[in-house]
Coordinates of C-alpha atoms in Angstrom, one line a residue:
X1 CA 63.0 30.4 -106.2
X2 CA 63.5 29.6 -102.7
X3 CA 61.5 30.4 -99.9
X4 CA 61.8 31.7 -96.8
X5 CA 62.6 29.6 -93.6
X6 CA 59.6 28.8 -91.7
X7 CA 61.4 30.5 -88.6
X8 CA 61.6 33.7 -90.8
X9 CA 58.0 33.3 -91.5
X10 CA 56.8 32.9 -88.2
X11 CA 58.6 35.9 -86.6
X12 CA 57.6 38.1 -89.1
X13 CA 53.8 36.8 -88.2
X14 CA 54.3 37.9 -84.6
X15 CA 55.7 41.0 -85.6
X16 CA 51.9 41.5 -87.1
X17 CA 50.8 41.4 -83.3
X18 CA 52.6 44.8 -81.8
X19 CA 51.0 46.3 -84.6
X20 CA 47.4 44.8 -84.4
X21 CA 47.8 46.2 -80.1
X22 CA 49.1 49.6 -81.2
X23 CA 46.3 50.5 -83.7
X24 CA 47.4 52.9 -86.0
X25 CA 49.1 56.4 -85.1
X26 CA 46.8 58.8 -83.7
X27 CA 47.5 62.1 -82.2
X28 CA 44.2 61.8 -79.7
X29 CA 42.4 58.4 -78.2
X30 CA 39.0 58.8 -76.6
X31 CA 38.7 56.8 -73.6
X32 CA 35.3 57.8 -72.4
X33 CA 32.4 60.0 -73.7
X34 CA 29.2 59.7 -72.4
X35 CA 26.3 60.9 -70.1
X36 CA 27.2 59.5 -66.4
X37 CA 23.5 59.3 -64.4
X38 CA 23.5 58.9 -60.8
X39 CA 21.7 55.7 -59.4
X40 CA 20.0 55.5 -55.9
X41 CA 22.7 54.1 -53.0
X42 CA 21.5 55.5 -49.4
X43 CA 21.7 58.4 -48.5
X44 CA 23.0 59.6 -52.0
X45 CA 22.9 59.0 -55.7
X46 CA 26.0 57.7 -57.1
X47 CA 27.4 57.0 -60.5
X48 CA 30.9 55.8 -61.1
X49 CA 33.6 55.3 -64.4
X50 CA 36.6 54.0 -64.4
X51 CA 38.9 54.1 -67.0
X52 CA 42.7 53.7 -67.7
X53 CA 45.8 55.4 -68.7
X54 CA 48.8 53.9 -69.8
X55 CA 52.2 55.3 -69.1
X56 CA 53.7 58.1 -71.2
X57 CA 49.9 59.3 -71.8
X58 CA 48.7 62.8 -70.8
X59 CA 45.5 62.9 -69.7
X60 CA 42.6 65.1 -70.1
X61 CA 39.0 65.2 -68.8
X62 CA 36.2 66.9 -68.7
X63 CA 33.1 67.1 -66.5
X64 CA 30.0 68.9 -66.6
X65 CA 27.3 68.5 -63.9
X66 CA 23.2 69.5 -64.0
X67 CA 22.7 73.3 -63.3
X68 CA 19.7 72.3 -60.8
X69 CA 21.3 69.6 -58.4
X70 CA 24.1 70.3 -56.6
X71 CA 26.8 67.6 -57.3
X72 CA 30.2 66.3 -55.5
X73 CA 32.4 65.2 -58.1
X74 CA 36.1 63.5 -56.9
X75 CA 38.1 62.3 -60.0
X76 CA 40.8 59.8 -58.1
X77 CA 43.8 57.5 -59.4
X78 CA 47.4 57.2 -58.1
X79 CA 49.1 60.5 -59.2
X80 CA 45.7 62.7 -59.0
X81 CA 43.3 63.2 -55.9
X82 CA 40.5 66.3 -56.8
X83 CA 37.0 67.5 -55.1
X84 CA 34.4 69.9 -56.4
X85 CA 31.1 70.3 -55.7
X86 CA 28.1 73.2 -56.6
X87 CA 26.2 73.0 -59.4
X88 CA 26.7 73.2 -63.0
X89 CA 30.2 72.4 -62.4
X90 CA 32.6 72.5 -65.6
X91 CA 35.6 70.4 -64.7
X92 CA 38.7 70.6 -66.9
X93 CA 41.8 68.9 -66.2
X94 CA 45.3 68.1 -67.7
X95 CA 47.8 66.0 -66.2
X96 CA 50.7 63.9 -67.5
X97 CA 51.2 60.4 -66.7
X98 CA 55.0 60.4 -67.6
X99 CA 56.4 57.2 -65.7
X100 CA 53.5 54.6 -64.7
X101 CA 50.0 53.6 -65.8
X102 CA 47.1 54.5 -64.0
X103 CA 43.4 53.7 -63.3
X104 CA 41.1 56.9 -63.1
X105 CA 37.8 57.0 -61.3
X106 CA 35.2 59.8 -61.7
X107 CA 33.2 59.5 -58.9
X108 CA 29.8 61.7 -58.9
X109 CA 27.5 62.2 -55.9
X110 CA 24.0 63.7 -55.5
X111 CA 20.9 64.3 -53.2
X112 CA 18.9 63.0 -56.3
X113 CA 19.5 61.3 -59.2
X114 CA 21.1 63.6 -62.1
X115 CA 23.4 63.3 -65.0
X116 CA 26.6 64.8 -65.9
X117 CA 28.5 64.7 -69.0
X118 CA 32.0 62.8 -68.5
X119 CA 34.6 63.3 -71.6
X120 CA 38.4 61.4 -71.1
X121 CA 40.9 61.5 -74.3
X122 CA 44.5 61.0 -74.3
X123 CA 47.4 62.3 -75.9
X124 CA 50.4 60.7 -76.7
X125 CA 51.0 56.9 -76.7
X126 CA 54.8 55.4 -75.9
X127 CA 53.5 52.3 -75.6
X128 CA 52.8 52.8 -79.5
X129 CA 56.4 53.7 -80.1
X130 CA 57.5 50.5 -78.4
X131 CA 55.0 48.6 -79.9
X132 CA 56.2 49.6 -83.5
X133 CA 59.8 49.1 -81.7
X134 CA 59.2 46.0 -81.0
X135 CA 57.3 45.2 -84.5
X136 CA 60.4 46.4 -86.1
X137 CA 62.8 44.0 -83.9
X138 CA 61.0 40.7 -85.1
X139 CA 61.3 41.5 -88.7
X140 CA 65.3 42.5 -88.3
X141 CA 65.5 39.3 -86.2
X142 CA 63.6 37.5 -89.3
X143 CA 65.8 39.2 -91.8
X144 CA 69.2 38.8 -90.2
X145 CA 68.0 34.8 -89.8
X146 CA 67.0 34.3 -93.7
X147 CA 70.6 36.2 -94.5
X148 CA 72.9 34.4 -92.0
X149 CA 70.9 31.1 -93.7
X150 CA 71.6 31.5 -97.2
X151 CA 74.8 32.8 -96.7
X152 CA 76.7 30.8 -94.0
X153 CA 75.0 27.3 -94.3
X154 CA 74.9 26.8 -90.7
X155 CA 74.8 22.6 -90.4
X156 CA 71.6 21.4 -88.9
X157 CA 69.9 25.0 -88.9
X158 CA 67.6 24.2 -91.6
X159 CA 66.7 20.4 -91.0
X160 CA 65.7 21.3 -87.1
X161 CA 63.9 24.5 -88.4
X162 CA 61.7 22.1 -90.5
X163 CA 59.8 21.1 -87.4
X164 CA 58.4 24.3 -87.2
X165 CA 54.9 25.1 -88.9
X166 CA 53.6 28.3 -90.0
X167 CA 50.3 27.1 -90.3
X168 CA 50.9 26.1 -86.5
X169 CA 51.9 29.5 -85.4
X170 CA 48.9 31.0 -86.7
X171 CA 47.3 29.2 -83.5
X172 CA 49.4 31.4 -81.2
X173 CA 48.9 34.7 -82.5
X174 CA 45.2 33.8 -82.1
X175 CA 45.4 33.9 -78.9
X176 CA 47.7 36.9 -78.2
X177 CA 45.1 39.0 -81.0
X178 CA 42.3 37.7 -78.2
X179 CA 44.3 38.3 -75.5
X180 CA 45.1 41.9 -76.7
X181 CA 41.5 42.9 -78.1
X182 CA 39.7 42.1 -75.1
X183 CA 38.5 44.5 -72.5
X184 CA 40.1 43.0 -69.8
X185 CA 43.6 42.0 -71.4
X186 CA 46.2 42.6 -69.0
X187 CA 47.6 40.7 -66.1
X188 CA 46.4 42.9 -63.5
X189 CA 49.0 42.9 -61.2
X190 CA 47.9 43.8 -57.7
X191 CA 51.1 43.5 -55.1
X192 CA 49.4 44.5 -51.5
X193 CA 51.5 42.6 -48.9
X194 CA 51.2 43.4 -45.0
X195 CA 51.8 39.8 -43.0
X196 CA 50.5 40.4 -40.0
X197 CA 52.1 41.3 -37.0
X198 CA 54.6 43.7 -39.3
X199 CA 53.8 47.8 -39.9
X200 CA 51.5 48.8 -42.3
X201 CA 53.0 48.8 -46.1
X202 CA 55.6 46.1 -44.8
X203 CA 56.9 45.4 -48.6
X204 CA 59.3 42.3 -50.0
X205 CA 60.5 43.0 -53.3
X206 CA 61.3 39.0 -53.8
X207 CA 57.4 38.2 -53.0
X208 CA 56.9 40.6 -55.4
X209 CA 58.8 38.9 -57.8
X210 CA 57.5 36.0 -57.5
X211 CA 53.7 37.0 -57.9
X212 CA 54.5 39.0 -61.2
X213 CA 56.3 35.7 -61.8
X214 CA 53.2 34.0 -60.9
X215 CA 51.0 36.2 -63.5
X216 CA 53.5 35.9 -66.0
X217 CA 54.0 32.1 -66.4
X218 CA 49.8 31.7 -66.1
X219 CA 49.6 34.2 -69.4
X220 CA 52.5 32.3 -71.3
X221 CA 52.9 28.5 -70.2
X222 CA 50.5 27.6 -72.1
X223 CA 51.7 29.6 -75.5
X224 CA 55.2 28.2 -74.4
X225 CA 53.4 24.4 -73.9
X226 CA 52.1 24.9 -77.2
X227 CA 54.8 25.5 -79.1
X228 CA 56.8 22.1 -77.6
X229 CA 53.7 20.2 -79.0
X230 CA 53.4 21.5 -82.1
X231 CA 57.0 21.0 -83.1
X232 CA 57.4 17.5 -81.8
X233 CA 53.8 16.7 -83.6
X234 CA 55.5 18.6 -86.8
X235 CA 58.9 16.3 -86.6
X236 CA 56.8 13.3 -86.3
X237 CA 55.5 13.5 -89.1
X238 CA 58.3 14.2 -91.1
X239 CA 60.0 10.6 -91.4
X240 CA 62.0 11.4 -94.3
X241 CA 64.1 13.9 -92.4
X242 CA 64.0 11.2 -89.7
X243 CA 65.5 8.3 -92.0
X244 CA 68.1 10.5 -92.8
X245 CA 68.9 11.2 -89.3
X246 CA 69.2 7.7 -88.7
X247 CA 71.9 7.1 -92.0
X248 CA 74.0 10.0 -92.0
X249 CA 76.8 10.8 -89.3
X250 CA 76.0 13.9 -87.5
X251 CA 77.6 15.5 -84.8
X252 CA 75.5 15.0 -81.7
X253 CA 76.0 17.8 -79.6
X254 CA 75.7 20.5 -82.5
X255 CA 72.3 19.4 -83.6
X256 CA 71.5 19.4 -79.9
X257 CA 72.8 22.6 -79.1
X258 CA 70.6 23.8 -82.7
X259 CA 67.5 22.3 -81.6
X260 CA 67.4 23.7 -78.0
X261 CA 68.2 27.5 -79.6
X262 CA 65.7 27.2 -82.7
X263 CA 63.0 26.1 -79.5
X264 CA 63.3 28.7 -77.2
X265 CA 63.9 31.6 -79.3
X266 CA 60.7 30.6 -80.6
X267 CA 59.4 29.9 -77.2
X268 CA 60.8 33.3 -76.2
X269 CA 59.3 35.3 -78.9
X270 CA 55.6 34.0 -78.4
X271 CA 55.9 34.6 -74.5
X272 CA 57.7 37.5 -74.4
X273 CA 54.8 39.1 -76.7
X274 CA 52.5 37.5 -74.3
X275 CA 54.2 39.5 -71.3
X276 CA 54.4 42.9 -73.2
X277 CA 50.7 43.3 -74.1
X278 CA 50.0 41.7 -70.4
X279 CA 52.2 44.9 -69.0
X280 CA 51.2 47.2 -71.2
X281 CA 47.8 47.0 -72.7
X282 CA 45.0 49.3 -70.5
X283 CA 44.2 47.7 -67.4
X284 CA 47.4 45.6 -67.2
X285 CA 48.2 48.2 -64.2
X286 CA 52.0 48.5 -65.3
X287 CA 53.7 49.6 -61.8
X288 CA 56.2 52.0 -63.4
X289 CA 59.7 52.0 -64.8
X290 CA 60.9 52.2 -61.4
X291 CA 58.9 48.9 -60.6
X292 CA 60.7 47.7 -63.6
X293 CA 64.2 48.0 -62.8
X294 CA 63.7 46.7 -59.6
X295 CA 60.9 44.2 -59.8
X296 CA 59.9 43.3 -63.8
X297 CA 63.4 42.6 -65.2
X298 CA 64.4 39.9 -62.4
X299 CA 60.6 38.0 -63.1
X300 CA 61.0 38.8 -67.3
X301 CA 64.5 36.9 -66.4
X302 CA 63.4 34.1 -64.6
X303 CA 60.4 33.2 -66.4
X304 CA 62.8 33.1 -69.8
X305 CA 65.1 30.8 -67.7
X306 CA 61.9 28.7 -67.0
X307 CA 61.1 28.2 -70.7
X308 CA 64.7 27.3 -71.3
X309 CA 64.2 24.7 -69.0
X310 CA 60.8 23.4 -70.3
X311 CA 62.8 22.9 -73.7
X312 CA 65.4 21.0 -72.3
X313 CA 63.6 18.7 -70.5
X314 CA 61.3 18.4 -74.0
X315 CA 64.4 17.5 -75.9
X316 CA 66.2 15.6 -73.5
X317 CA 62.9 13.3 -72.7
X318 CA 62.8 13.5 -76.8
X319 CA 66.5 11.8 -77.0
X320 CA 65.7 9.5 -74.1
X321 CA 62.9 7.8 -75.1
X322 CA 63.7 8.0 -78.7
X323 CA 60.2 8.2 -79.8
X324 CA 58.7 11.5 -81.0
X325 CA 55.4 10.7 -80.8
X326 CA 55.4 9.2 -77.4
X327 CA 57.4 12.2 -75.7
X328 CA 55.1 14.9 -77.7
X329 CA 51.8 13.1 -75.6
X330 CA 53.8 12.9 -72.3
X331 CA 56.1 15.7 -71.6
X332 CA 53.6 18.7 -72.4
X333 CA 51.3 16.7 -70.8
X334 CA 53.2 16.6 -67.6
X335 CA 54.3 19.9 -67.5
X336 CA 51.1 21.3 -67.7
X337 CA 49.6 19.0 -65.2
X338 CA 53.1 20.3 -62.7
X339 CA 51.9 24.0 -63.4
X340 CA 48.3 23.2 -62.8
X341 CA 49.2 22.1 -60.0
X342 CA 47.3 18.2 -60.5
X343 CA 50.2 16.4 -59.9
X344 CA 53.2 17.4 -57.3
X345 CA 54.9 20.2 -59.0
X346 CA 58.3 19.2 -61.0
X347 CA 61.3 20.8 -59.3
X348 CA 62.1 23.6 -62.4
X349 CA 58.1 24.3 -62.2
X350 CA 57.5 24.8 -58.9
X351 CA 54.7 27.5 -57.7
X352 CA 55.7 31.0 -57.6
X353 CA 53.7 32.7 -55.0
X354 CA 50.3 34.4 -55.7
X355 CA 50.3 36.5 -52.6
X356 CA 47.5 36.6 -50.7
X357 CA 47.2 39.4 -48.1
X358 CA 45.7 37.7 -44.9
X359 CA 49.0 34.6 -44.9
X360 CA 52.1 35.5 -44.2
X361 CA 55.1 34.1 -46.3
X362 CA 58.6 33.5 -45.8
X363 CA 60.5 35.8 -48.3
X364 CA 62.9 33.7 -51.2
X365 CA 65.9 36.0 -51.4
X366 CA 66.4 37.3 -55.1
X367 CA 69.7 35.4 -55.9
X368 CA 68.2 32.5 -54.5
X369 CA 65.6 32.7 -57.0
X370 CA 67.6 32.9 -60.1
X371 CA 70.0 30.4 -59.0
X372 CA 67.4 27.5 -58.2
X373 CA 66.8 28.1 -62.1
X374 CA 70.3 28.4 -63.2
X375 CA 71.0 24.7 -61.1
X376 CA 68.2 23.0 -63.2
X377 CA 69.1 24.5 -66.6
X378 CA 72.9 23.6 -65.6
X379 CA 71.9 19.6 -65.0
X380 CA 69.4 19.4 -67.7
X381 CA 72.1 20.7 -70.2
X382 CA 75.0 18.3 -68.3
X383 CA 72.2 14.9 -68.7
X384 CA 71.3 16.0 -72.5
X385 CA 75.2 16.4 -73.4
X386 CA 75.7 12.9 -71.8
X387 CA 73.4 11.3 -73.3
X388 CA 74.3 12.7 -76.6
X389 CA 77.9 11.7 -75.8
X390 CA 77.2 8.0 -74.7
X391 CA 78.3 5.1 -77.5
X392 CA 76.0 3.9 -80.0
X393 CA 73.8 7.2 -79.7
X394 CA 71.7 7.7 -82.6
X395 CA 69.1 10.8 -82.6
X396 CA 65.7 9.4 -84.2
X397 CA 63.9 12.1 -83.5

């Protein structure tokens, strides 16, 4: 019987991951529970928790101070500002955190040290909905694949999907489990921008951009990097397939126009999973759905237009040299040097600002920003179709 395409395989592996970050369906998730005591910090006693709250999520906490010391309790976070103080306070508060994620501090002050009793749940979790959602999206994608394969034949679908290894993916979703189990997974966005000289709150929505940009191609270049290597490594190895490149006639730009869409879907699905759990896991400090609309969608867009453009320059480099082993050492090599910045940056991978507060920037207009992409996916696709279309041309790799 035959078995499934390794591309099938391997989305229906990272479909595992929205699951593994979602947990399974609860109606209540304890954030904190525990006995808060005050340490000494002139002229009070102070003890602090922090916790977080992801969109969708109502919240509910509870705080109960000494009956003998008089107490100052604030609980703080963007959509909720409350004092008490007395003693044997018995805080209980509900609030709904319908359209952004939220830090929450409980903040307790005293003339001497004490201890209070600080219990946080939530109810309701969209972010579990969306992580099933999402779940459920990989394995369709994986499904409607293996049918469209076995059904329509598609000419080179199969031979370039070879290159890809399901032992090799495993690798990746390593990473994203770490990156989603850890206490401090998220990207922590943090857009505070007043160049001086301007009013206070002075705000560019492109510099925005480009530091969730920024964020966004730290957590996944080198997933997306990754990926290049292990199927160039993968197709080197595989010199039958390779002899049989070199004998039978094959239609250039097809298997070209294959190859780059087998890469960055595959390039696409490990990042984008990268970005989701860096948005939406607690303390990823997710701006909002209006943040989305107007800030998340253009970066998301972007950054996919930069991985397009990391495969074509990986398969064009792959046609030019014609040596798969040689180009699998160089071009991920380069690339990563570019974004680390050790070598001048390579046009397509130049540095997206990380805004820092005390310099003052010259804002890239949004179109500008997407078009500088579009221009270098637009040449890299005219060079690999010339190349491909040049006498004599005979793909070894």
């Amino acid at each position: 019987m035959r078995g499934l395409n390794p591309i099938s395989v391997s989305l229906i592996l990272l479909a595992v991951i929205p699951v593994m970050f979602a947990g399974l369906p609860s109606e209540k998730n304890v954030l904190v529970d525990q006995t808060l005591v005050t340490e000494q910090d002139y002229p009070y006693t102070v003890g602090q928790i922090t916790t977080f709250v992801n969109v969708g999520e109502t919240v509910k906490i509870s705080v109960k101070t000494s009956d003998s010391v008089v107490s100052n309790v604030s609980i703080v976070s963007e959509f909720l500002y409350q004092q008490y103080s007395g003693k044997a306070l018995d805080i209980s508060l509900t609030e709904s955190n319908v359209n952004r994620s939220s830090s929450i501090r409980i903040i307790i002050r005293s003339v001497t040290i004490t201890s209070s009793e600080v219990y946080i749940y939530v109810e309701g979790n969209e972010v579990q909905r969306v992580s099933y959602l999402l779940s459920l999206i990989l394995v369709l994608a994986a499904f409607t694949i293996e049918l469209t394969i076995r059904r329509l034949h598609p000419p080179y679908f199969e031979d370039e999907s070879r290159s890809i290894s399901v032992f090799g993916m495993l690798i990746p979703i390593v990473i994203l489990a770490n990156e989603v189990l850890t206490d401090n997974a998220g990207i922590g966005l943090d857009y505070r921008y007043n160049p001086q000289g301007l009013s206070t709150g002075s705000y560019y929505r492109s510099l925005h951009i480009e530091e969730v940009l920024a964020k966004f191609m730290n957590i996944s270049t080198l997933l997306v990097l990754y990926v290049l290597l292990s199927v160039s490594v993968i197709r080197a190895f595989s010199r039958k397939r390779l002899r049989i490149y070199k004998t039978l006639p094959i239609n250039p730009l097809r298997q070209y126009l294959t190859r780059v869409s087998i890469w960055t879907g595959l390039v696409l699905s490990v990042s984008s999973l990268a970005v989701f759990f860096g948005l939406f896991s607690r303390n990823g400090e997710f701006e909002g759905y209006g943040m989305f609309y107007s800030v998340y969608i253009y970066a998301i867009a972007i950054a996919a237009v930069v991985f397009l453009n990391m495969v074509l320059l990986h398969a064009n480099v792959l046609d030019t040299i014609q040596s798969t082993r040689v180009a699998a050492l160089i071009v991920p090599l380069l690339m990563l040097l570019s974004v680390l910045e050790t070598i001048p940056p390579i046009p397509m991978f130049e540095t997206f600002h990380r805004v820092n507060p005390e310099m003052e920037y010259q804002p890239v207009e949004i179109p500008t920003l997407v078009l500088r992409q579009l221009f270098y996916t637009i040449v890299l696709l005219i060079y690999g179709v010339i190349n491909r279309r040049r006498p004599g041309f005979r793909t070894g790799n």
